[in-house]
Amino acid sequence: MSSTLREASKDTLQAKDKTYHYYSLPLAAKSLGDITRLPKSLKVLLENLLRWQDGESVTHEDIQALAGWLENAHADREIAWRPARVLMQDFTGVPAVVDLAAMREAVKRLGGDTAKVNPLSPVDLVIDHSVTVDHFGDDDAFEENVRLEMERNHERYMFLKWGQQAFSRFSVVPPGTGICHQVNLEYLGKAVWSELQDGEWVAYPDSLVGTDSHTTMINGLGVLGWGVGGIEAEAAMLGQPVSMLIPDVVGFKLTGKLREGITATDLVLTVTQMLRKHGVVGKFVEFYGDGLDSLPLADRATIANMSPEYGATCGFFPIDAITLEYMRLSGRSDDLVELVETYAKAQGMWRNPGDEPVFTSTLELDMGDVEASLAGPKRPQDRVALGDVPKAFAASAELELNIAQKDRQPVDYTMNGQPYQLPDGAVVIAAITSCTNTSNPSVLMAAGLLAKKAVTLGLKRQPWVKASLAPGSKVVSDYLAQAKLTPYLDELGFNLVGYGCTTCIGNSGPLPEPIETAIKKGDLTVGAVLSGNRNFEGRIHPLVKTNWLASPPLVVAYALAGNMNINLATDPLGYDRKGEPVYLKDIWPSAQEIARAVELVSSDMFRKEYAEVFEGTEEWKSIQVESSDTYGWQPDSTYIRLSPFFDEMQAQPAPVKDIHGARILAMLGDSVTTDHISPAGSIKPDSPAGRYLQNHGVERKDFNSYGSRRGNHEVMMRGTFANIRIRNEMLPGVEGGMTRHLPGTEAMSIYDAAMLYQQEKTPLAVIAGKEYGSGSSRDWAAKGPRLLGIRVVIAESFERIHRSNLIGMGILPLEFPQGVTRKTLGLTGEEVIDIADLQNLSPGATIPVTLTRPDGSKETVVCHCRIDTATELTYYRNDGILHYVIRNMLN
């Protein structure tokens, strides 16, 4: 039986006079039982198991367990999922290619065939993370930023070009094209994939993993996908299935319609707040309800994009007529669109009005109840109604930043020969940025229309606001120009600065020097308003303490108002040429105006911009690389270094060592993000990474960012825990990556302390609160700790991707028992940790952790092992997932 279900379910369908073979869920249901009401996201997983059934990695019992999920809307079983393809961006892609190149070196050293280190599934790498907003506010900004990007990143781009010729099925989308998730949505995503296998065309659902947490955006197109760490993505592209537990699925019912003046951004911030409160970490969310009948695909993509912010593995929208409409608009072929419709209907993956699948739990939102909102000051789930923003800003400054309202005085400064006063609460960055919103024509047209009305009335951007427009694809520029809105955005300083992530990932660039000086002089609490998806501390700019997520039209409105203390719901944004007050309602475009503008978006725009998507600019084409299977490492490079992870690796894994005498390197609070652990933004000159670069002859102006240096482990290990806003509770009142080298009392950088411990051969631990490792799917947040010598992280809870990354790097994730925390235990960070019997570890087991206090007293805490599956345990015993893959290749 175990080998026949796959064959028994094989069938054919016709689309555009072409015959496709596929693995039919209705035929499989004859053996499995009725699966009609299985969530459609799980039907995608079920087809995957059916297609890959081999009796070993996928068994009949695995398939039966997934079909049997309906009995309890839950299933306790590990499955092996094989996505159709892999998506990467350059910040995570460069270190992934470094790892692949290093794996070839290791396989060669151990006597294996280097050709085996090659992607088995398609890999697309989109260069989008490297452009920085150095220039802004004029017509030359785009050209200047592109020039600087190519100068700074020439070596990285050479390396990626080498990778493109060295590895099969590996394609690079050059810089200046767009953001990977928007390119994926508008061009790469197919909804249904087809390929020639043994002379037959086989159709199956498009699916993917990506090395960026917002890979989830593609679920808006009905494509199942999510972010993983780079190391897990590398394993996936080399043929290793993604190990996962069959997920719970939360149904989110959308009803009604958005009211006049309410945007998709307001909707997604509301959904994010609701789902964070509901609790969806490690779960799928699937959207259903009659509200989907009129919810545009761009709005769906905006909601799906922020899955990491609400904590879910994905936020899935099933295929329906609106999916097909978008595919036609974005220039997909008629053949593909017909295949998608035919396949989805044949498989029961098509959304019909009134569908009510079975879910683990549900929640519901009438979209008519959504109000204008922002999220801030430092977490995406902290939604604030527009009229409450001044109160929220004041509360955050006083309670969290310990700054009394009365003590904040404006600071005089001069810029371009003009005297100004910079007020406390000033909006110093206003950025239309990020895949979350720049993929959505309705909110971008709204921003342009609002700008047009503001300019017509004589309103101007406040002089201290650094404004920028960084669309996720060139199509955006086309339709803004077609609507004749570009000149008005330019007039307010929202000139095009690049096609890439920019401010959203911390590439906001420097503020004008007089502004930076004024902020420091007055110790001002200033704000950034951006149409992004993340607003963690220290992420947007080191001097900007509060960051607010908002829709593109609200970003423009805040650039006009220039202050977080102004209530945009009731206060004037400014004054017209007659001195009359102008309110937000006076310049907010109507739904009809927005709809008329959106009608100008055409499929010709998509076809034109994506016709030569892999070609690149003349600068890109001029980059020459040598053809070779192994990379020619340069010993003096500060960008690309041979990583040390496989240096001492042997063909067989050594037994897992127990942890004896471990010292605590850092004791951290709740919601510690991967940004805290491994920052992506600017490198401070007086930091360990800054000193390393200066010692290697790199001038400060050429530091670039941590993200761009991820191909150099020397920089990245020095940047681990180097976020300027991280707070190590071992040093109360101190911000930044500092600790103590115990038993000493002296404060020093975490890197310096870790190196001293390595000299002493002392293993290390990290203690943390809830949601450890939330945020980006940043593998260096696990790689860096590994290089510092960290063996175990003990936290109250972990975010999904980071937990997996830790295991992938051979670091043990443990959770405190319910109700036990570092605070209830009275930990100071001076304790010594012992963990025994690790060779006999089992998934989900309880593990005694012995704490020895400075006075010699001992306490044992029984922690929960967060190695959740047998496959993850295999990775851990091999010292990491890539070590396991290499040994598989050798065998």
Short mmCIF file of C-alpha atoms in Angstrom, two decimals, residues 319-662:
data_model
loop_
_atom_site.label_atom_id
_atom_site.label_comp_id
_atom_site.label_asym_id
_atom_site.label_seq_id
_atom_site.Cartn_x
_atom_site.Cartn_y
_atom_site.Cartn_z
CA ILE A 319 -6.75 30.94 -5.57
CA ASP A 320 -9.94 32.49 -6.95
CA ALA A 321 -11.15 34.77 -9.75
CA ILE A 322 -9.31 37.77 -8.24
CA THR A 323 -6.04 35.77 -8.43
CA LEU A 324 -6.57 35.18 -12.13
CA GLU A 325 -7.47 38.83 -12.72
CA TYR A 326 -4.17 39.91 -11.13
CA MET A 327 -2.18 37.35 -13.10
CA ARG A 328 -3.59 38.77 -16.34
CA LEU A 329 -2.93 42.35 -15.19
CA SER A 330 0.69 41.54 -14.32
CA GLY A 331 1.37 40.09 -17.75
CA ARG A 332 1.22 36.33 -17.12
CA SER A 333 0.41 34.31 -20.22
CA ASP A 334 -3.11 33.16 -21.06
CA ASP A 335 -1.82 29.56 -21.07
CA LEU A 336 -0.60 29.87 -17.48
CA VAL A 337 -3.80 31.57 -16.28
CA GLU A 338 -5.95 28.80 -17.78
CA LEU A 339 -3.73 26.12 -16.23
CA VAL A 340 -4.01 27.78 -12.80
CA GLU A 341 -7.81 27.88 -12.99
CA THR A 342 -8.17 24.34 -14.32
CA TYR A 343 -5.70 22.85 -11.83
CA ALA A 344 -7.06 24.67 -8.76
CA LYS A 345 -10.63 23.62 -9.54
CA ALA A 346 -9.61 20.00 -10.23
CA GLN A 347 -7.77 19.78 -6.90
CA GLY A 348 -10.37 21.49 -4.70
CA MET A 349 -7.91 24.36 -4.12
CA TRP A 350 -10.22 26.95 -5.74
CA ARG A 351 -12.02 29.33 -3.36
CA ASN A 352 -15.78 29.35 -3.86
CA PRO A 353 -18.12 31.88 -2.18
CA GLY A 354 -19.40 30.46 1.09
CA ASP A 355 -16.50 28.02 1.59
CA GLU A 356 -16.14 27.14 5.30
CA PRO A 357 -13.13 24.86 5.80
CA VAL A 358 -12.43 23.25 9.17
CA PHE A 359 -9.92 25.28 11.22
CA THR A 360 -8.12 24.77 14.53
CA SER A 361 -9.51 28.11 15.70
CA THR A 362 -11.10 31.13 14.07
CA LEU A 363 -11.43 34.87 14.42
CA GLU A 364 -13.39 37.40 12.41
CA LEU A 365 -13.10 41.02 11.30
CA ASP A 366 -15.71 43.22 9.69
CA MET A 367 -13.51 45.41 7.48
CA GLY A 368 -16.00 48.22 7.95
CA ASP A 369 -14.72 48.52 11.55
CA VAL A 370 -11.10 49.27 10.55
CA GLU A 371 -9.89 52.78 11.40
CA ALA A 372 -6.96 54.91 10.25
CA SER A 373 -3.92 53.63 12.13
CA LEU A 374 -0.18 53.63 12.65
CA ALA A 375 1.94 51.08 14.53
CA GLY A 376 4.68 52.04 16.94
CA PRO A 377 6.87 53.16 18.47
CA LYS A 378 8.92 49.95 18.30
CA ARG A 379 6.73 46.92 17.53
CA PRO A 380 4.61 46.29 14.42
CA GLN A 381 1.79 44.74 16.45
CA ASP A 382 1.34 47.89 18.58
CA ARG A 383 -1.39 49.53 16.51
CA VAL A 384 -2.37 53.08 17.45
CA ALA A 385 -5.42 54.93 16.10
CA LEU A 386 -4.39 58.03 14.13
CA GLY A 387 -5.88 60.41 16.69
CA ASP A 388 -4.02 58.69 19.56
CA VAL A 389 -0.52 58.95 18.07
CA PRO A 390 0.56 62.08 20.04
CA LYS A 391 -0.46 60.40 23.31
CA ALA A 392 1.33 57.19 22.35
CA PHE A 393 4.45 59.13 21.39
CA ALA A 394 4.52 61.04 24.67
CA ALA A 395 3.89 57.88 26.68
CA SER A 396 6.70 56.00 24.94
CA ALA A 397 9.14 58.85 25.50
CA GLU A 398 8.29 59.23 29.17
CA LEU A 399 7.79 55.61 30.21
CA GLU A 400 10.28 53.75 28.04
CA LEU A 401 12.87 56.40 27.28
CA ASN A 402 12.61 58.14 30.67
CA ILE A 403 12.36 61.61 29.19
CA ALA A 404 10.06 64.11 30.87
CA GLN A 405 7.83 66.13 28.53
CA LYS A 406 8.71 69.48 30.12
CA ASP A 407 12.46 68.94 29.67
CA ARG A 408 12.34 68.78 25.90
CA GLN A 409 13.31 72.07 24.28
CA PRO A 410 13.72 72.82 20.56
CA VAL A 411 17.30 73.08 19.30
CA ASP A 412 18.51 75.86 16.98
CA TYR A 413 20.34 74.77 13.84
CA THR A 414 21.30 76.19 10.45
CA MET A 415 20.94 74.40 7.13
CA ASN A 416 21.66 75.83 3.67
CA GLY A 417 22.18 79.20 5.30
CA GLN A 418 18.70 79.26 6.90
CA PRO A 419 18.08 79.22 10.67
CA TYR A 420 15.60 76.62 12.01
CA GLN A 421 14.49 75.08 15.28
CA LEU A 422 14.31 71.29 15.54
CA PRO A 423 11.47 70.39 17.92
CA ASP A 424 11.23 67.36 20.13
CA GLY A 425 9.02 64.82 18.39
CA ALA A 426 10.25 65.95 14.96
CA VAL A 427 9.66 63.56 12.07
CA VAL A 428 13.16 63.38 10.62
CA ILE A 429 12.53 60.50 8.22
CA ALA A 430 9.44 60.03 6.05
CA ALA A 431 9.90 57.08 3.70
CA ILE A 432 7.60 55.51 1.15
CA THR A 433 9.39 52.19 1.17
CA SER A 434 9.03 48.43 1.49
CA CYS A 435 7.41 45.57 -0.39
CA THR A 436 4.52 45.68 2.09
CA ASN A 437 2.99 48.78 0.54
CA THR A 438 4.86 49.70 -2.66
CA SER A 439 3.35 46.62 -4.33
CA ASN A 440 -0.09 48.13 -3.77
CA PRO A 441 -1.25 50.64 -6.43
CA SER A 442 -4.17 51.93 -4.33
CA VAL A 443 -2.03 53.29 -1.49
CA LEU A 444 0.70 54.60 -3.79
CA MET A 445 -1.81 56.41 -5.99
CA ALA A 446 -3.38 57.75 -2.78
CA ALA A 447 0.02 59.13 -1.72
CA GLY A 448 0.46 60.79 -5.11
CA LEU A 449 -3.03 62.28 -5.10
CA LEU A 450 -2.55 63.60 -1.56
CA ALA A 451 0.76 65.16 -2.63
CA LYS A 452 -0.95 66.79 -5.61
CA LYS A 453 -3.61 68.39 -3.42
CA ALA A 454 -1.03 69.52 -0.86
CA VAL A 455 1.18 71.16 -3.50
CA THR A 456 -1.83 72.81 -5.13
CA LEU A 457 -2.68 74.43 -1.79
CA GLY A 458 0.92 75.54 -1.26
CA LEU A 459 1.91 73.11 1.51
CA LYS A 460 5.57 72.13 1.85
CA ARG A 461 7.54 69.38 3.54
CA GLN A 462 9.07 70.51 6.84
CA PRO A 463 12.78 71.30 6.32
CA TRP A 464 14.08 68.71 8.81
CA VAL A 465 12.26 65.78 7.13
CA LYS A 466 14.36 63.41 5.03
CA ALA A 467 11.80 62.17 2.49
CA SER A 468 12.26 59.33 0.01
CA LEU A 469 10.39 57.14 -2.45
CA ALA A 470 11.80 53.64 -3.03
CA PRO A 471 9.33 51.51 -4.99
CA GLY A 472 9.49 47.74 -5.01
CA SER A 473 9.46 47.63 -8.81
CA LYS A 474 9.85 49.88 -11.83
CA VAL A 475 6.17 49.36 -12.64
CA VAL A 476 5.34 51.74 -9.78
CA SER A 477 7.26 54.57 -11.45
CA ASP A 478 5.42 53.82 -14.69
CA TYR A 479 1.93 54.11 -13.23
CA LEU A 480 2.71 57.15 -11.07
CA ALA A 481 4.02 58.85 -14.21
CA GLN A 482 0.99 57.72 -16.21
CA ALA A 483 -1.26 59.29 -13.56
CA LYS A 484 0.87 62.49 -13.75
CA LEU A 485 1.53 62.33 -9.99
CA THR A 486 5.35 62.09 -10.01
CA PRO A 487 5.96 65.89 -10.16
CA TYR A 488 3.89 66.46 -7.02
CA LEU A 489 5.72 63.79 -5.04
CA ASP A 490 9.02 65.29 -6.28
CA GLU A 491 7.89 68.75 -5.17
CA LEU A 492 7.47 67.46 -1.61
CA GLY A 493 10.88 65.75 -1.63
CA PHE A 494 9.62 62.24 -2.37
CA ASN A 495 11.96 61.82 -5.33
CA LEU A 496 12.90 58.36 -6.51
CA VAL A 497 15.95 57.18 -4.53
CA GLY A 498 16.20 53.59 -5.77
CA TYR A 499 14.34 50.34 -6.38
CA GLY A 500 15.03 48.35 -3.23
CA CYS A 501 14.40 47.95 0.48
CA THR A 502 16.24 51.14 1.64
CA THR A 503 14.82 52.62 4.86
CA CYS A 504 12.72 49.58 5.78
CA ILE A 505 15.83 47.47 6.46
CA GLY A 506 17.90 50.27 7.99
CA ASN A 507 19.46 51.68 4.80
CA SER A 508 17.99 55.12 5.50
CA GLY A 509 21.42 56.67 5.01
CA PRO A 510 22.80 59.54 7.08
CA LEU A 511 20.65 62.44 8.21
CA PRO A 512 21.94 65.89 7.19
CA GLU A 513 24.81 66.77 9.54
CA PRO A 514 23.06 69.79 11.15
CA ILE A 515 20.06 67.58 11.99
CA GLU A 516 22.22 64.85 13.53
CA THR A 517 24.09 67.46 15.58
CA ALA A 518 20.86 69.05 16.80
CA ILE A 519 19.39 65.67 17.87
CA LYS A 520 22.52 64.85 19.86
CA LYS A 521 22.80 68.34 21.34
CA GLY A 522 19.24 68.37 22.64
CA ASP A 523 19.05 64.62 23.27
CA LEU A 524 15.82 64.88 21.28
CA THR A 525 13.36 62.05 20.84
CA VAL A 526 12.62 62.12 17.13
CA GLY A 527 10.56 59.88 14.87
CA ALA A 528 10.59 58.09 11.55
CA VAL A 529 7.37 57.38 9.66
CA LEU A 530 7.65 54.68 6.99
CA SER A 531 5.36 52.49 4.92
CA GLY A 532 7.34 49.43 6.01
CA ASN A 533 6.76 46.32 8.06
CA ARG A 534 9.32 46.58 10.86
CA ASN A 535 9.99 49.34 13.38
CA PHE A 536 12.27 47.69 15.92
CA GLU A 537 14.57 49.80 18.07
CA GLY A 538 17.69 51.08 16.34
CA ARG A 539 16.63 49.55 13.01
CA ILE A 540 15.76 52.62 10.93
CA HIS A 541 18.48 54.99 12.14
CA PRO A 542 20.67 54.96 15.28
CA LEU A 543 19.51 58.44 16.37
CA VAL A 544 15.80 57.82 15.77
CA LYS A 545 14.28 56.34 18.91
CA THR A 546 10.67 55.93 17.74
CA ASN A 547 9.59 54.41 14.44
CA TRP A 548 6.04 54.38 13.11
CA LEU A 549 4.54 52.21 10.38
CA ALA A 550 1.92 53.97 8.26
CA SER A 551 0.29 53.93 4.83
CA PRO A 552 2.07 55.87 2.03
CA PRO A 553 -0.48 58.76 2.09
CA LEU A 554 0.03 59.12 5.85
CA VAL A 555 3.81 59.12 5.31
CA VAL A 556 3.35 62.14 3.03
CA ALA A 557 1.00 63.77 5.56
CA TYR A 558 3.58 63.38 8.36
CA ALA A 559 6.26 64.91 6.14
CA LEU A 560 4.01 67.98 5.86
CA ALA A 561 3.21 68.11 9.59
CA GLY A 562 6.78 67.24 10.59
CA ASN A 563 5.99 66.31 14.18
CA MET A 564 4.66 63.25 16.01
CA ASN A 565 3.03 65.55 18.58
CA ILE A 566 0.62 66.92 15.97
CA ASN A 567 -2.74 65.14 15.94
CA LEU A 568 -3.41 64.53 12.25
CA ALA A 569 -7.03 63.66 12.98
CA THR A 570 -7.81 67.11 14.41
CA ASP A 571 -4.87 69.51 14.00
CA PRO A 572 -3.86 71.39 10.82
CA LEU A 573 -1.06 69.87 8.74
CA GLY A 574 -0.05 73.38 7.71
CA TYR A 575 -1.42 76.55 6.13
CA ASP A 576 -2.29 77.39 2.54
CA ARG A 577 -1.12 80.44 0.60
CA LYS A 578 -3.87 82.55 2.19
CA GLY A 579 -2.84 81.53 5.70
CA GLU A 580 -5.87 79.28 6.13
CA PRO A 581 -5.39 76.03 8.04
CA VAL A 582 -5.29 72.83 5.96
CA TYR A 583 -6.46 69.60 7.58
CA LEU A 584 -5.83 66.00 6.54
CA LYS A 585 -9.45 65.64 5.42
CA ASP A 586 -8.97 68.57 3.03
CA ILE A 587 -6.32 66.77 0.98
CA TRP A 588 -7.25 63.09 1.48
CA PRO A 589 -8.27 61.64 -1.93
CA SER A 590 -11.70 60.07 -2.35
CA ALA A 591 -12.18 56.38 -3.13
CA GLN A 592 -13.38 57.37 -6.61
CA GLU A 593 -10.24 59.41 -7.28
CA ILE A 594 -8.03 56.53 -6.18
CA ALA A 595 -10.01 54.01 -8.25
CA ARG A 596 -9.72 56.16 -11.39
CA ALA A 597 -5.97 56.40 -10.90
CA VAL A 598 -5.59 52.65 -10.30
CA GLU A 599 -7.41 51.96 -13.59
CA LEU A 600 -4.36 53.42 -15.36
CA VAL A 601 -2.23 50.43 -14.27
CA SER A 602 -1.89 48.15 -17.32
CA SER A 603 -0.41 44.76 -18.20
CA ASP A 604 1.83 46.48 -20.78
CA MET A 605 3.71 48.17 -17.90
CA PHE A 606 4.53 44.78 -16.34
CA ARG A 607 5.51 43.19 -19.64
CA LYS A 608 7.81 46.10 -20.50
CA GLU A 609 9.61 46.18 -17.14
CA TYR A 610 10.04 42.40 -16.83
CA ALA A 611 11.00 41.70 -20.46
CA GLU A 612 14.73 41.83 -19.61
CA VAL A 613 14.58 41.30 -15.85
CA PHE A 614 17.89 39.38 -15.70
CA GLU A 615 19.83 41.78 -17.95
CA GLY A 616 20.74 44.65 -15.62
CA THR A 617 22.38 48.01 -16.29
CA GLU A 618 25.56 48.63 -18.26
CA GLU A 619 27.47 48.81 -14.94
CA TRP A 620 26.18 45.33 -14.04
CA LYS A 621 26.98 43.93 -17.48
CA SER A 622 30.52 45.30 -17.27
CA ILE A 623 31.36 43.21 -14.18
CA GLN A 624 33.66 40.43 -15.40
CA VAL A 625 34.28 37.15 -13.55
CA GLU A 626 36.40 34.08 -14.21
CA SER A 627 34.64 30.80 -14.92
CA SER A 628 35.48 28.22 -12.23
CA ASP A 629 33.83 25.59 -10.02
CA THR A 630 35.56 26.78 -6.82
CA TYR A 631 35.96 30.37 -5.76
CA GLY A 632 39.32 32.18 -5.72
CA TRP A 633 39.29 33.50 -2.15
CA GLN A 634 41.20 36.75 -1.60
CA PRO A 635 42.98 36.82 1.80
CA ASP A 636 42.79 40.63 2.02
CA SER A 637 39.06 40.87 1.23
CA THR A 638 36.85 42.54 3.83
CA TYR A 639 33.62 41.45 2.06
CA ILE A 640 34.06 37.79 1.05
CA ARG A 641 35.97 35.34 3.28
CA LEU A 642 36.02 31.54 3.36
CA SER A 643 33.76 30.74 6.31
CA PRO A 644 35.26 28.58 9.07
CA PHE A 645 32.20 26.43 9.78
CA PHE A 646 33.57 23.32 8.01
CA ASP A 647 37.25 23.75 8.87
CA GLU A 648 37.48 20.88 11.37
CA MET A 649 34.65 18.79 9.99
CA GLN A 650 35.21 15.06 9.56
CA ALA A 651 33.32 12.56 7.42
CA GLN A 652 31.58 11.12 10.51
CA PRO A 653 30.03 13.22 13.32
CA ALA A 654 31.60 13.12 16.77
CA PRO A 655 29.38 12.35 19.78
CA VAL A 656 27.54 15.40 21.17
CA LYS A 657 29.48 16.86 24.10
CA ASP A 658 27.72 17.72 27.35
CA ILE A 659 27.82 21.35 28.46
CA HIS A 660 29.94 21.82 31.57
CA GLY A 661 30.87 25.06 33.30
CA ALA A 662 29.09 27.34 30.82
#
